[in-house]
Short mmCIF file of C-alpha atoms in Angstrom, two decimals:
data_model
loop_
_atom_site.label_atom_id
_atom_site.label_comp_id
_atom_site.label_asym_id
_atom_site.label_seq_id
_atom_site.Cartn_x
_atom_site.Cartn_y
_atom_site.Cartn_z
CA MET S 181 0.17 0.04 0.11
CA PRO S 182 1.48 3.20 -1.03
CA TYR S 183 -0.29 5.25 1.78
CA ASN S 184 -2.69 4.60 4.49
CA ALA S 185 -5.35 3.25 2.37
CA ILE S 186 -8.98 2.74 3.53
CA LEU S 187 -9.96 0.82 0.57
CA GLU S 188 -7.88 -1.10 -1.84
CA VAL S 189 -9.17 -2.78 -4.87
CA LYS S 190 -6.71 -4.89 -6.83
CA ASP S 191 -7.02 -6.76 -10.18
CA LEU S 192 -10.60 -6.81 -9.67
CA SER S 193 -12.49 -8.89 -12.37
CA LEU S 194 -16.29 -9.74 -12.48
CA ALA S 195 -17.87 -12.04 -15.06
CA THR S 196 -21.22 -13.45 -15.66
CA LYS S 197 -21.79 -17.39 -14.82
CA HIS S 198 -20.94 -17.81 -18.64
CA ASP S 199 -17.43 -16.41 -18.40
CA GLN S 200 -18.46 -13.22 -20.17
CA LYS S 201 -15.87 -10.58 -18.94
CA LEU S 202 -17.77 -7.51 -17.63
CA VAL S 203 -14.99 -5.90 -15.41
CA ASN S 204 -11.39 -6.72 -16.07
CA ARG S 205 -8.41 -6.16 -13.78
CA VAL S 206 -9.60 -3.11 -11.98
CA SER S 207 -7.07 -1.72 -9.54
CA PHE S 208 -7.38 1.47 -7.36
CA ALA S 209 -6.70 2.75 -3.72
CA LEU S 210 -8.70 5.30 -1.71
CA GLY S 211 -7.22 7.13 1.28
CA ARG S 212 -9.01 8.22 4.27
CA GLY S 213 -11.40 11.34 3.66
CA GLU S 214 -10.38 11.16 0.13
CA THR S 215 -13.04 11.09 -2.86
CA LEU S 216 -12.35 8.90 -6.04
CA GLY S 217 -14.55 9.29 -8.93
CA LEU S 218 -15.14 6.50 -11.49
CA VAL S 219 -16.33 8.11 -14.68
CA GLY S 220 -17.47 6.40 -17.95
CA GLU S 221 -20.19 5.44 -20.20
CA SER S 222 -23.02 3.34 -19.14
CA GLY S 223 -22.17 -0.19 -19.26
CA SER S 224 -18.62 0.46 -18.74
CA GLY S 225 -18.63 -1.31 -15.42
CA LYS S 226 -18.41 1.49 -13.16
CA SER S 227 -21.79 0.64 -10.90
CA LEU S 228 -20.64 -3.28 -10.92
CA THR S 229 -17.43 -2.28 -9.63
CA LEU S 230 -18.92 -0.17 -6.87
CA ARG S 231 -21.54 -3.01 -6.05
CA ALA S 232 -18.74 -5.53 -5.81
CA ILE S 233 -17.13 -3.42 -2.98
CA LEU S 234 -20.24 -3.76 -1.20
CA GLY S 235 -20.71 -7.53 -1.96
CA LEU S 236 -23.93 -6.54 -3.87
CA LEU S 237 -23.58 -8.18 -7.07
CA PRO S 238 -26.87 -8.95 -9.00
CA ARG S 239 -27.76 -12.47 -9.67
CA GLY S 240 -25.72 -14.12 -12.28
CA VAL S 241 -22.52 -12.05 -11.79
CA GLU S 242 -19.71 -13.34 -9.88
CA LYS S 243 -16.18 -12.14 -8.81
CA ALA S 244 -13.58 -13.78 -11.25
CA GLY S 245 -10.44 -12.72 -9.33
CA GLY S 246 -8.72 -9.96 -7.55
CA ILE S 247 -9.01 -8.79 -4.08
CA ILE S 248 -11.03 -5.97 -2.50
CA LYS S 249 -9.39 -4.83 0.84
CA SER S 250 -11.14 -2.56 3.18
CA ASP S 251 -11.25 -2.05 6.87
CA ALA S 252 -14.19 0.50 7.11
CA VAL S 253 -17.75 0.33 6.99
CA SER S 254 -19.21 1.32 3.73
CA ALA S 255 -22.86 2.44 2.85
CA MET S 256 -24.33 3.12 -0.37
CA VAL S 257 -26.37 5.85 -2.05
CA PHE S 258 -28.23 4.60 -5.09
CA GLN S 259 -29.13 6.35 -8.34
CA ASP S 260 -32.78 6.27 -7.99
CA PRO S 261 -33.76 7.81 -4.56
CA ARG S 262 -37.43 7.01 -4.62
CA GLY S 263 -36.64 3.36 -5.63
CA SER S 264 -34.22 2.80 -2.72
CA LEU S 265 -36.74 3.34 0.03
CA ASP S 266 -39.48 1.16 1.00
CA PRO S 267 -42.73 2.85 -0.89
CA LEU S 268 -45.16 1.54 2.24
CA CYS S 269 -43.23 2.72 5.17
CA PRO S 270 -42.71 6.24 6.33
CA VAL S 271 -39.27 7.75 5.90
CA VAL S 272 -38.76 8.61 9.25
CA LYS S 273 -39.26 5.10 10.47
CA GLN S 274 -37.02 3.34 7.76
CA LEU S 275 -34.26 5.93 8.98
CA THR S 276 -34.99 4.94 12.51
CA GLU S 277 -34.92 1.23 11.87
CA VAL S 278 -31.40 1.53 10.49
CA VAL S 279 -30.09 3.68 13.19
CA ARG S 280 -31.55 1.15 15.88
CA PHE S 281 -29.82 -1.86 14.05
CA ARG S 282 -26.47 -0.09 13.23
CA GLN S 283 -26.10 1.81 16.27
CA GLN S 284 -27.67 -0.54 18.54
CA VAL S 285 -29.48 1.83 20.63
CA SER S 286 -33.12 1.91 22.08
CA LYS S 287 -35.92 2.77 19.88
CA LYS S 288 -36.44 6.27 21.43
CA ALA S 289 -32.85 7.12 21.29
CA ALA S 290 -32.83 5.87 17.56
CA ARG S 291 -35.65 8.34 16.77
CA GLY S 292 -33.59 10.92 18.18
CA ILE S 293 -30.57 10.34 16.31
CA ALA S 294 -32.87 9.95 13.29
CA LEU S 295 -34.12 13.38 13.69
CA GLU S 296 -30.73 14.78 14.09
CA LEU S 297 -29.51 13.27 10.99
CA LEU S 298 -32.61 14.67 8.87
CA GLU S 299 -31.81 17.91 10.56
CA MET S 300 -28.08 17.70 9.24
CA LEU S 301 -29.47 16.99 5.82
CA GLY S 302 -31.61 20.00 5.86
CA LEU S 303 -34.90 18.50 5.59
CA PRO S 304 -37.90 20.51 6.68
CA ASP S 305 -39.54 20.04 9.67
CA SER S 306 -42.76 18.79 8.43
CA ILE S 307 -41.20 15.44 7.41
CA LYS S 308 -40.25 14.53 10.76
CA ILE S 309 -43.53 15.62 12.23
CA ALA S 310 -45.74 13.76 10.20
CA ASP S 311 -45.13 10.28 8.91
CA ARG S 312 -44.27 11.06 5.36
CA TYR S 313 -44.23 8.23 2.71
CA PRO S 314 -41.41 8.38 -0.03
CA SER S 315 -44.04 8.88 -2.36
CA GLN S 316 -45.12 12.28 -0.79
CA LEU S 317 -41.39 13.75 -1.06
CA SER S 318 -39.72 15.08 -3.75
CA GLY S 319 -36.69 13.24 -5.50
CA GLY S 320 -34.33 15.65 -3.68
CA GLN S 321 -35.97 15.03 -0.33
CA CYS S 322 -35.91 11.42 -0.80
CA GLN S 323 -32.15 11.17 -1.68
CA ARG S 324 -31.39 13.32 1.27
CA VAL S 325 -33.21 10.78 3.54
CA VAL S 326 -31.33 7.93 1.37
CA ILE S 327 -28.02 9.81 2.35
CA ALA S 328 -29.34 10.31 6.10
CA ILE S 329 -29.92 6.34 5.98
CA ALA S 330 -26.37 5.83 4.61
CA LEU S 331 -24.86 8.25 7.29
CA ALA S 332 -26.66 6.16 10.12
CA CYS S 333 -24.43 3.45 9.69
CA LYS S 334 -21.57 5.79 10.31
CA PRO S 335 -19.61 4.80 7.32
CA GLY S 336 -16.02 5.22 6.62
CA ILE S 337 -16.52 4.90 2.94
CA LEU S 338 -19.65 6.49 1.29
CA LEU S 339 -20.32 4.79 -2.10
CA CYS S 340 -22.55 6.84 -4.24
CA ASP S 341 -23.99 5.30 -7.41
CA GLU S 342 -24.77 8.25 -9.66
CA PRO S 343 -26.60 9.83 -6.84
CA THR S 344 -27.72 12.82 -8.64
CA THR S 345 -28.57 11.54 -12.23
CA ALA S 346 -32.18 11.17 -11.54
CA LEU S 347 -32.58 14.55 -10.19
CA ASP S 348 -33.10 17.80 -11.68
CA VAL S 349 -30.01 20.16 -12.26
CA THR S 350 -30.71 22.58 -9.36
CA VAL S 351 -31.48 19.86 -7.00
CA GLN S 352 -28.30 18.10 -8.16
CA LYS S 353 -26.05 21.13 -7.18
CA GLN S 354 -27.75 21.15 -3.72
CA ILE S 355 -27.09 17.42 -3.12
CA ILE S 356 -23.55 17.56 -4.42
CA GLU S 357 -22.84 20.44 -1.96
CA LYS S 358 -24.67 18.90 0.88
CA ILE S 359 -22.51 15.76 0.25
CA SER S 360 -19.35 17.67 0.16
CA ALA S 361 -19.97 19.69 3.30
CA LEU S 362 -20.83 16.66 5.15
CA GLN S 363 -17.64 14.78 4.21
CA LYS S 364 -15.73 17.59 5.43
CA GLU S 365 -17.80 17.38 8.63
CA LEU S 366 -17.66 13.82 9.07
CA GLY S 367 -14.49 12.91 7.22
CA PHE S 368 -15.68 9.78 5.32
CA ALA S 369 -13.96 8.83 2.17
CA MET S 370 -16.04 8.47 -0.90
CA VAL S 371 -16.25 6.48 -4.18
CA PHE S 372 -18.28 8.46 -6.48
CA VAL S 373 -19.74 6.85 -9.65
CA THR S 374 -20.89 9.19 -12.31
CA HIS S 375 -21.10 9.96 -16.01
CA ASN S 376 -21.06 13.62 -15.54
CA LEU S 377 -17.63 14.85 -15.84
CA ALA S 378 -18.75 18.36 -14.17
CA VAL S 379 -20.02 16.42 -11.09
CA ALA S 380 -16.65 14.27 -11.05
CA ALA S 381 -14.72 17.47 -11.25
CA ALA S 382 -16.49 19.14 -8.58
CA THR S 383 -16.28 16.31 -6.00
CA CYS S 384 -13.44 14.12 -6.67
CA SER S 385 -9.75 14.43 -5.66
CA LYS S 386 -8.90 11.33 -7.99
CA LEU S 387 -10.48 10.08 -11.01
CA CYS S 388 -10.66 6.59 -12.72
CA VAL S 389 -11.86 6.70 -16.31
CA MET S 390 -13.33 3.30 -17.36
CA LYS S 391 -14.41 1.86 -20.61
CA ASN S 392 -15.67 -1.59 -21.38
CA GLY S 393 -14.97 -2.86 -17.98
CA GLU S 394 -11.43 -1.33 -17.88
CA ILE S 395 -9.60 1.52 -16.19
CA VAL S 396 -8.32 3.43 -19.06
CA GLU S 397 -6.87 6.28 -17.35
CA GLN S 398 -6.55 7.13 -13.63
CA GLY S 399 -5.06 9.97 -11.48
CA ASP S 400 -5.48 13.27 -9.75
CA THR S 401 -8.76 14.96 -11.16
CA LEU S 402 -7.30 18.00 -12.37
CA ASP S 403 -4.26 16.28 -14.13
CA VAL S 404 -6.86 13.86 -16.06
CA LEU S 405 -9.18 16.45 -17.19
CA GLN S 406 -6.58 19.21 -17.99
CA ASN S 407 -4.06 16.89 -19.61
CA PRO S 408 -6.00 13.78 -20.93
CA GLN S 409 -3.65 10.82 -22.06
CA ASN S 410 -6.19 8.35 -23.21
CA PRO S 411 -8.19 9.29 -26.43
CA TYR S 412 -11.34 8.06 -24.83
CA THR S 413 -10.81 10.45 -21.76
CA GLN S 414 -10.72 13.30 -24.42
CA MET S 415 -13.75 12.02 -26.22
CA LEU S 416 -15.65 12.00 -23.03
CA MET S 417 -14.56 15.39 -22.24
CA ASP S 418 -15.57 16.68 -25.78
CA SER S 419 -18.98 15.34 -25.25
CA VAL S 420 -19.52 17.61 -22.75
CA LEU S 421 -21.80 20.64 -23.91
CA PRO S 422 -20.01 23.76 -23.22
CA VAL S 423 -22.15 26.63 -21.79
CA PRO S 424 -21.86 29.14 -24.38
CA GLU S 425 -20.85 32.29 -22.48
CA LEU S 426 -17.74 30.24 -21.27
CA GLU S 427 -16.82 28.78 -24.45
CA GLY S 428 -13.39 30.05 -25.57
CA SER S 429 -12.70 31.24 -22.03
CA GLY S 430 -10.80 28.05 -21.03
CA ARG S 431 -12.05 28.16 -17.62
CA ILE S 432 -14.59 25.57 -17.53
CA TRP S 433 -12.90 23.16 -15.62
CA ASN S 434 -11.01 25.38 -13.10
CA MET Z 120 -63.05 25.79 -26.45
CA LYS Z 121 -64.53 24.00 -23.71
CA GLN Z 122 -63.20 24.75 -20.34
CA MET Z 123 -61.68 22.07 -18.32
CA ARG Z 124 -63.31 21.38 -14.90
CA ILE Z 125 -60.88 20.93 -12.37
CA ASP Z 126 -62.37 18.36 -9.65
CA PRO Z 127 -60.99 19.60 -6.31
CA ARG Z 128 -61.09 16.04 -4.91
CA LEU Z 129 -58.44 15.31 -7.25
CA ASN Z 130 -54.60 15.66 -6.57
CA ALA Z 131 -51.89 16.82 -9.11
CA TYR Z 132 -51.89 13.09 -10.40
CA GLY Z 133 -55.78 13.00 -11.30
CA ASN Z 134 -56.21 10.82 -8.49
CA ARG Z 135 -58.85 11.09 -5.50
CA THR Z 136 -57.06 12.57 -2.52
CA SER Z 137 -58.97 11.16 0.59
CA MET Z 138 -59.35 7.40 1.36
CA ILE Z 139 -63.22 7.79 1.55
CA GLY Z 140 -63.43 9.66 -1.80
CA ARG Z 141 -61.36 6.89 -3.48
CA ILE Z 142 -63.64 4.06 -1.90
CA TRP Z 143 -66.65 6.13 -3.18
CA SER Z 144 -65.04 6.37 -6.78
CA THR Z 145 -64.88 2.43 -6.74
CA PRO Z 146 -68.39 1.20 -7.36
CA THR Z 147 -67.21 -2.59 -7.75
CA LEU Z 148 -65.99 -2.36 -4.23
CA LEU Z 149 -69.08 -0.63 -2.72
CA VAL Z 150 -71.50 -3.08 -4.52
CA GLY Z 151 -69.55 -5.96 -3.36
CA THR Z 152 -69.20 -4.97 0.07
CA LEU Z 153 -72.71 -4.03 0.13
CA MET Z 154 -73.68 -7.47 -1.21
CA PHE Z 155 -71.51 -9.53 1.26
CA ALA Z 156 -72.70 -7.36 4.06
CA VAL Z 157 -76.27 -8.22 3.55
CA ILE Z 158 -75.75 -11.92 3.62
CA VAL Z 159 -73.34 -11.64 6.75
CA LEU Z 160 -76.00 -9.48 8.54
CA LEU Z 161 -78.87 -11.91 7.68
CA ALA Z 162 -76.71 -14.95 8.90
CA VAL Z 163 -76.18 -13.04 12.25
CA PHE Z 164 -79.57 -11.83 12.85
CA ILE Z 165 -81.48 -14.79 11.63
CA PRO Z 166 -82.52 -16.03 14.73
CA PHE Z 167 -84.34 -12.58 15.53
CA ILE Z 168 -85.91 -12.44 11.92
CA SER Z 169 -87.11 -15.99 11.50
CA PRO Z 170 -89.67 -17.77 13.99
CA TYR Z 171 -88.33 -21.24 12.75
CA GLN Z 172 -85.50 -23.54 13.76
CA PRO Z 173 -83.21 -24.57 10.82
CA SER Z 174 -84.06 -28.37 11.84
CA GLU Z 175 -87.53 -27.94 12.87
CA GLN Z 176 -89.69 -30.29 10.75
CA ASN Z 177 -93.40 -29.74 10.03
CA LEU Z 178 -94.54 -32.93 8.09
CA SER Z 179 -98.09 -31.63 7.77
CA ALA Z 180 -96.47 -28.96 5.45
CA PHE Z 181 -93.96 -30.37 3.47
CA LEU Z 182 -92.59 -29.12 -0.13
CA GLN Z 183 -94.96 -26.00 -0.02
CA PRO Z 184 -94.24 -23.19 -2.62
CA PRO Z 185 -93.17 -19.70 -1.36
CA SER Z 186 -95.80 -18.01 0.80
CA ALA Z 187 -96.10 -15.29 3.35
CA GLU Z 188 -95.66 -17.62 6.17
CA HIS Z 189 -92.65 -19.61 4.35
CA TRP Z 190 -90.85 -17.06 2.28
CA LEU Z 191 -89.00 -19.64 0.19
CA GLY Z 192 -91.52 -22.51 0.73
CA THR Z 193 -90.88 -25.73 2.72
CA ASP Z 194 -88.52 -28.93 1.83
CA GLN Z 195 -89.71 -32.43 1.85
CA LEU Z 196 -89.67 -32.54 5.63
CA GLY Z 197 -91.36 -29.41 5.96
CA ARG Z 198 -88.51 -27.29 7.12
CA ASP Z 199 -88.51 -23.56 6.33
CA LEU Z 200 -86.24 -23.24 3.31
CA PHE Z 201 -85.24 -19.60 4.07
CA THR Z 202 -84.49 -20.29 7.41
CA ARG Z 203 -82.30 -23.18 6.44
CA LEU Z 204 -80.70 -21.21 3.64
CA ILE Z 205 -79.41 -18.41 6.11
CA TYR Z 206 -78.37 -20.86 8.58
CA ALA Z 207 -76.47 -22.68 5.97
CA ALA Z 208 -74.73 -19.19 5.20
CA ARG Z 209 -73.68 -19.25 8.71
CA THR Z 210 -71.97 -22.45 8.49
CA ASP Z 211 -70.56 -22.30 5.00
CA LEU Z 212 -69.34 -18.74 5.59
CA LYS Z 213 -67.82 -19.40 8.81
CA ILE Z 214 -65.91 -22.41 7.47
CA MET Z 215 -64.89 -20.53 4.56
CA VAL Z 216 -63.12 -17.68 6.58
CA LEU Z 217 -61.75 -19.98 9.19
CA ALA Z 218 -60.30 -22.42 6.51
CA GLU Z 219 -58.33 -19.60 4.83
CA ILE Z 220 -56.57 -18.42 7.76
CA ILE Z 221 -53.79 -20.85 8.15
CA PRO Z 222 -53.19 -21.31 4.29
CA PHE Z 223 -53.28 -17.51 3.80
CA CYS Z 224 -50.47 -17.04 6.40
CA THR Z 225 -48.47 -20.17 5.51
CA GLY Z 226 -48.87 -19.55 1.63
CA LEU Z 227 -47.70 -15.95 2.19
CA PHE Z 228 -44.68 -16.79 4.42
CA LEU Z 229 -43.41 -19.51 2.29
CA GLY Z 230 -43.97 -17.50 -0.85
CA MET Z 231 -41.84 -14.66 0.61
CA VAL Z 232 -39.22 -16.58 1.90
CA ALA Z 233 -38.90 -18.65 -1.50
CA GLY Z 234 -39.04 -15.19 -3.48
CA TYR Z 235 -36.39 -13.59 -1.15
CA TYR Z 236 -33.78 -16.18 -0.43
CA GLY Z 237 -34.18 -18.01 -3.80
CA LYS Z 238 -31.66 -20.83 -4.55
CA TRP Z 239 -32.27 -24.10 -2.80
CA ILE Z 240 -35.16 -23.05 -0.59
CA ASP Z 241 -37.14 -21.56 -3.64
CA THR Z 242 -36.38 -24.68 -5.60
CA VAL Z 243 -37.62 -26.98 -2.79
CA ILE Z 244 -40.98 -24.89 -2.24
CA SER Z 245 -41.58 -24.32 -6.14
CA LEU Z 246 -41.13 -27.96 -6.59
CA LEU Z 247 -43.88 -28.46 -3.83
CA THR Z 248 -46.27 -26.16 -5.38
CA ASP Z 249 -45.71 -27.38 -8.96
CA THR Z 250 -46.41 -31.01 -7.68
CA PHE Z 251 -49.69 -29.87 -6.11
CA ILE Z 252 -50.80 -27.78 -9.22
CA ALA Z 253 -50.06 -30.78 -11.31
CA PHE Z 254 -52.87 -32.58 -9.95
CA PRO Z 255 -56.55 -31.38 -10.55
CA PHE Z 256 -57.65 -29.63 -7.41
CA TYR Z 257 -60.79 -31.42 -6.77
CA LEU Z 258 -59.09 -34.84 -7.04
CA ILE Z 259 -56.69 -33.66 -3.99
CA VAL Z 260 -59.63 -32.39 -2.19
CA ILE Z 261 -61.80 -35.36 -2.32
CA ILE Z 262 -58.89 -37.85 -1.39
CA VAL Z 263 -57.56 -35.51 1.47
CA ALA Z 264 -61.18 -34.96 2.50
CA PHE Z 265 -62.00 -38.82 2.53
CA ALA Z 266 -58.56 -39.71 4.31
CA SER Z 267 -59.21 -37.07 7.14
CA GLY Z 268 -62.85 -37.98 7.60
CA ALA Z 269 -65.80 -36.12 6.31
CA GLY Z 270 -67.20 -33.20 8.27
CA GLU Z 271 -65.96 -29.70 9.13
CA ARG Z 272 -62.68 -31.13 10.59
CA GLY Z 273 -62.01 -32.76 7.09
CA ILE Z 274 -62.37 -29.83 5.37
CA TYR Z 275 -60.06 -27.58 7.63
CA ILE Z 276 -57.43 -30.18 7.26
CA THR Z 277 -57.80 -30.44 3.55
CA PHE Z 278 -57.37 -26.58 2.88
CA THR Z 279 -54.50 -26.32 5.35
CA LEU Z 280 -52.82 -28.75 3.13
CA VAL Z 281 -53.80 -27.70 -0.37
CA GLY Z 282 -54.73 -23.90 0.19
CA TRP Z 283 -51.52 -22.27 0.62
CA ILE Z 284 -50.35 -22.99 -2.79
CA VAL Z 285 -52.11 -20.24 -4.63
CA PHE Z 286 -50.82 -17.65 -2.07
CA ALA Z 287 -47.31 -18.98 -2.10
CA ARG Z 288 -47.29 -18.80 -5.90
CA VAL Z 289 -48.43 -15.43 -6.17
CA THR Z 290 -46.20 -13.91 -3.29
CA ARG Z 291 -43.16 -15.69 -4.44
CA GLY Z 292 -43.36 -13.90 -7.92
CA LEU Z 293 -43.88 -10.61 -6.38
CA THR Z 294 -41.27 -11.04 -3.67
CA ALA Z 295 -38.79 -12.02 -6.39
CA SER Z 296 -39.73 -8.68 -8.22
CA PHE Z 297 -39.11 -6.63 -5.23
CA ARG Z 298 -35.85 -8.57 -4.64
CA GLN Z 299 -34.68 -6.91 -7.80
CA GLN Z 300 -35.68 -3.34 -6.79
CA GLU Z 301 -33.16 -1.20 -4.90
CA TRP Z 302 -34.87 -0.69 -1.69
CA VAL Z 303 -34.62 -4.30 -0.86
CA ALA Z 304 -30.84 -4.44 -1.85
CA SER Z 305 -30.54 -1.34 -0.01
CA ALA Z 306 -32.00 -2.62 3.04
CA GLN Z 307 -29.59 -5.67 2.84
CA THR Z 308 -26.66 -3.64 2.64
CA LEU Z 309 -27.65 -1.70 5.67
CA GLY Z 310 -27.44 -4.74 7.60
CA LEU Z 311 -30.98 -5.48 8.42
CA PRO Z 312 -31.85 -9.15 9.08
CA GLY Z 313 -33.73 -11.02 6.38
CA ILE Z 314 -36.57 -12.08 8.32
CA ARG Z 315 -36.84 -8.43 9.43
CA ILE Z 316 -37.01 -7.26 5.77
CA ILE Z 317 -39.44 -10.07 4.92
CA LEU Z 318 -41.99 -9.13 7.58
CA ARG Z 319 -41.54 -5.66 7.91
CA HIS Z 320 -40.82 -4.22 4.31
CA ILE Z 321 -41.98 -6.98 1.86
CA LEU Z 322 -45.17 -8.15 3.68
CA PRO Z 323 -46.71 -4.90 3.36
CA ASN Z 324 -45.89 -4.72 -0.05
CA VAL Z 325 -47.32 -8.06 -1.05
CA MET Z 326 -50.36 -7.52 1.05
CA PRO Z 327 -52.62 -5.64 -1.32
CA GLN Z 328 -52.14 -8.40 -4.03
CA ALA Z 329 -52.67 -11.22 -1.66
CA ILE Z 330 -55.83 -9.98 -0.25
CA VAL Z 331 -57.20 -9.54 -3.84
CA VAL Z 332 -55.99 -12.90 -4.46
CA LEU Z 333 -57.63 -14.15 -1.14
CA MET Z 334 -61.04 -12.81 -2.14
CA THR Z 335 -61.15 -14.81 -5.48
CA ASP Z 336 -59.68 -17.67 -3.51
CA MET Z 337 -62.43 -17.56 -1.13
CA VAL Z 338 -65.02 -18.06 -3.75
CA GLY Z 339 -63.32 -21.25 -5.02
CA LEU Z 340 -63.20 -22.46 -1.43
CA LEU Z 341 -66.79 -21.76 -0.86
CA VAL Z 342 -67.69 -23.76 -4.19
CA ALA Z 343 -65.29 -26.48 -2.86
CA ILE Z 344 -66.97 -26.57 0.50
CA VAL Z 345 -70.61 -26.64 -1.13
CA THR Z 346 -69.44 -29.28 -3.85
CA LEU Z 347 -68.07 -31.61 -0.76
CA GLY Z 348 -71.47 -31.05 1.07
CA TYR Z 349 -73.28 -32.05 -2.23
CA LEU Z 350 -71.01 -35.34 -2.76
CA GLY Z 351 -71.94 -35.98 0.96
CA ILE Z 352 -68.26 -35.80 2.41
CA GLY Z 353 -68.61 -32.32 3.65
CA ILE Z 354 -70.72 -31.05 6.29
CA ALA Z 355 -73.09 -33.88 7.69
CA PRO Z 356 -76.44 -33.26 7.91
CA PRO Z 357 -78.58 -32.13 9.98
CA THR Z 358 -76.46 -29.12 10.05
CA PRO Z 359 -77.67 -27.04 7.16
CA ASP Z 360 -75.25 -26.30 4.34
CA TRP Z 361 -75.69 -25.28 0.92
CA GLY Z 362 -74.21 -28.27 -0.87
CA THR Z 363 -76.35 -30.85 1.26
CA MET Z 364 -79.49 -28.80 0.51
CA ILE Z 365 -78.79 -28.78 -3.18
CA SER Z 366 -78.61 -32.42 -3.21
CA ASP Z 367 -81.50 -33.01 -0.72
CA GLY Z 368 -83.60 -30.92 -3.38
CA GLN Z 369 -82.40 -32.87 -6.15
CA SER Z 370 -85.24 -35.63 -6.32
CA PHE Z 371 -87.93 -32.96 -6.32
CA ILE Z 372 -86.41 -30.88 -9.17
CA THR Z 373 -89.50 -31.23 -11.34
CA THR Z 374 -92.04 -30.38 -8.68
CA ALA Z 375 -90.14 -28.10 -6.36
CA TRP Z 376 -87.12 -26.75 -8.39
CA TRP Z 377 -86.63 -23.83 -6.00
CA LEU Z 378 -85.18 -26.36 -3.36
CA SER Z 379 -82.06 -26.81 -5.13
CA ALA Z 380 -82.01 -23.63 -7.18
CA VAL Z 381 -82.09 -21.26 -4.23
CA PRO Z 382 -79.13 -22.59 -2.36
CA GLY Z 383 -77.41 -22.60 -5.79
CA MET Z 384 -78.02 -18.99 -6.38
CA ALA Z 385 -77.02 -18.20 -2.86
CA VAL Z 386 -73.51 -19.81 -3.76
CA VAL Z 387 -73.67 -17.62 -7.03
CA TYR Z 388 -74.50 -14.55 -4.91
CA THR Z 389 -71.77 -14.87 -2.58
CA GLY Z 390 -69.26 -15.56 -5.14
CA ILE Z 391 -70.27 -12.40 -7.04
CA ALA Z 392 -70.11 -10.28 -3.88
CA LEU Z 393 -66.68 -11.54 -2.94
CA SER Z 394 -65.52 -11.25 -6.65
CA LEU Z 395 -66.49 -7.65 -6.80
CA VAL Z 396 -64.92 -6.82 -3.47
CA GLY Z 397 -61.55 -8.46 -4.79
CA ASP Z 398 -61.83 -6.34 -8.00
CA GLY Z 399 -62.74 -3.30 -6.26
CA LEU Z 400 -59.77 -3.61 -4.04
CA ALA Z 401 -57.53 -4.06 -6.91
CA ASP Z 402 -58.78 -0.91 -8.48
CA LEU Z 403 -58.52 0.88 -5.29
CA TRP Z 404 -55.01 -0.13 -4.64
CA ARG Z 405 -54.09 0.46 -8.41
CA LYS Z 406 -55.37 3.85 -8.24
CA LYS Z 407 -52.95 5.07 -5.41
#
C-alpha cells in the first residue's frame, strides 16, 4: 500500500456465470477522507465495480478474480432515490430502523438520532412531524433521506452510485454541495460513480476513467481533465456540452 | 374551447385524495361489500328474523311453494327453506373464513421466503407447489377429505394442506420482483436481518395483491365446501349447508325446483359479492 489506504481494490475481475467478462483487472486505492470518481459511459462497469465493493452483485454475476481490501464500514447511496426507499413505510421510520440496528440503541434514542440526521441534511420539519411516505416527498428530499440512512451506518466509505442522475440540475447541485459539506464535517472517504464529468470534477480528488470494464486512465482529477492521455478520456470531455458564455474562455474546469 | 373542469377532490396526479373519496369512486368495491354485508347481517340476525328453527320439521306442511308464512317455501320434511338457507350461510361462510386463515398465512410466508432467499429454498418450495398444481384440485380435495374424515374437521385439514399453494405462488413472484428493486438491496446492505426485511418491508408490499387473491380464492373455497357437501363428504346433516341442500332438493327438481335452485343461487350471489370486493380492492390499490 502506497499510503494509508482505507480501501484497496486490486485486479478486480467480474464475469457472468457464462464467463463473459464484465469488469477486467480493475485496481485503485482510496485514502481516508479522499474522494475517488469512477467515470465512463453506461455499461462500462462502474456500477458493478461499486457493487462488488459492497458485496452486492446482481444474480448471475460473480467475482472472477482480484481482491478488495477494506477495513471501514461502507454504505451506499443509490441512483434512484425513490426506488431505494420502501414505498409503504414512512421515511422517518425507515431511518430510525437503520439507526437502531446499526448503532444498537433503544427505539427512542434511535428516533432522536434519526431526527438529528434529517436536520443535518436540511430536511424541513414537516417530514419529521408527520409520517411522510416516499411518494409524498420530492426526488431531492428522498435522496437526502437516503443519504441520512447511509450516514446512520457511520460509514468510513460512502459509495455513491450516480446519486444525482435522477434529479434535476438545481437539486443536483444542492445534493452535491450537501454531500461535500458532510464529508468535510464527518471525514468519510467516497467512491463516486458518475457519467457527468462536471460532477466528478466538482467532487473528486482522484479520477478513474472506465471503458468496457477496464480503467483506461487514472490520476488526480485536475491532471486527468487538463491533460488527458487516453483518447477515450478526451472523447468523454469533448462530449460535455459547453455553456455558450464560457466557451473559449478556457476556464470551464477550473 | 370547452373549459376543463378541475375536480377539487383530485390531486395533481388526477387521483382522489382522501381514502373515503377513493372508495366512493370504486363502485365495484361498494356494491360487493354491500352484497356481502347483506348476507353476513342476515346470517348474524337470523334467530331474530325467522320464527323457525333450521331443523324444525313440520310434516303436515312439506314441499310448500313460497308464501307469506314460508318466504321460500318448505322442503320435503316441512322445514322452512329461507331459515335453512341463512343458517347454511352461517355454517358455510364461517368455515370459508376460518379455513382460509392458516393457508393464507403459511402461503404468504413460504412464498416470501422462497422469493426472497431464492436458491435451494425456492427450488424446494416451487417443486412442492408445482407438484400440487399438477394434480386436479378437486381430486386432491376429495382424497384428503376422505382420508381425514368427512365433516368440518376434514375441510379444515384439506385446505390447510392445499390452500396455501395459490398464495405461495403469487407472493413468491411478487417478492422475487421486489428483490430486484433497490430498496430491498439497500435494506440488505444496511445490515437489516432477512426475516425483518421480509416481515416489515416485503409483507406490506405484497399484502394488497395477496388480499385480492384471497377474495377470489375464498370464492373457490366456498364452491369447494358446497361441492363436498353435495357429494356427501362435507358437512354432515342435519347441520344446514348449501351443498347438502342442493343434493336433498335434487329428487324434487321437477316439482319443487327452488329447493335446489335457491341454495345454488346463494352460492352464486356470495361468489359475485366476493369477486366484486376483490376487483374493487384491486382497482382501489391501483389508483393509489
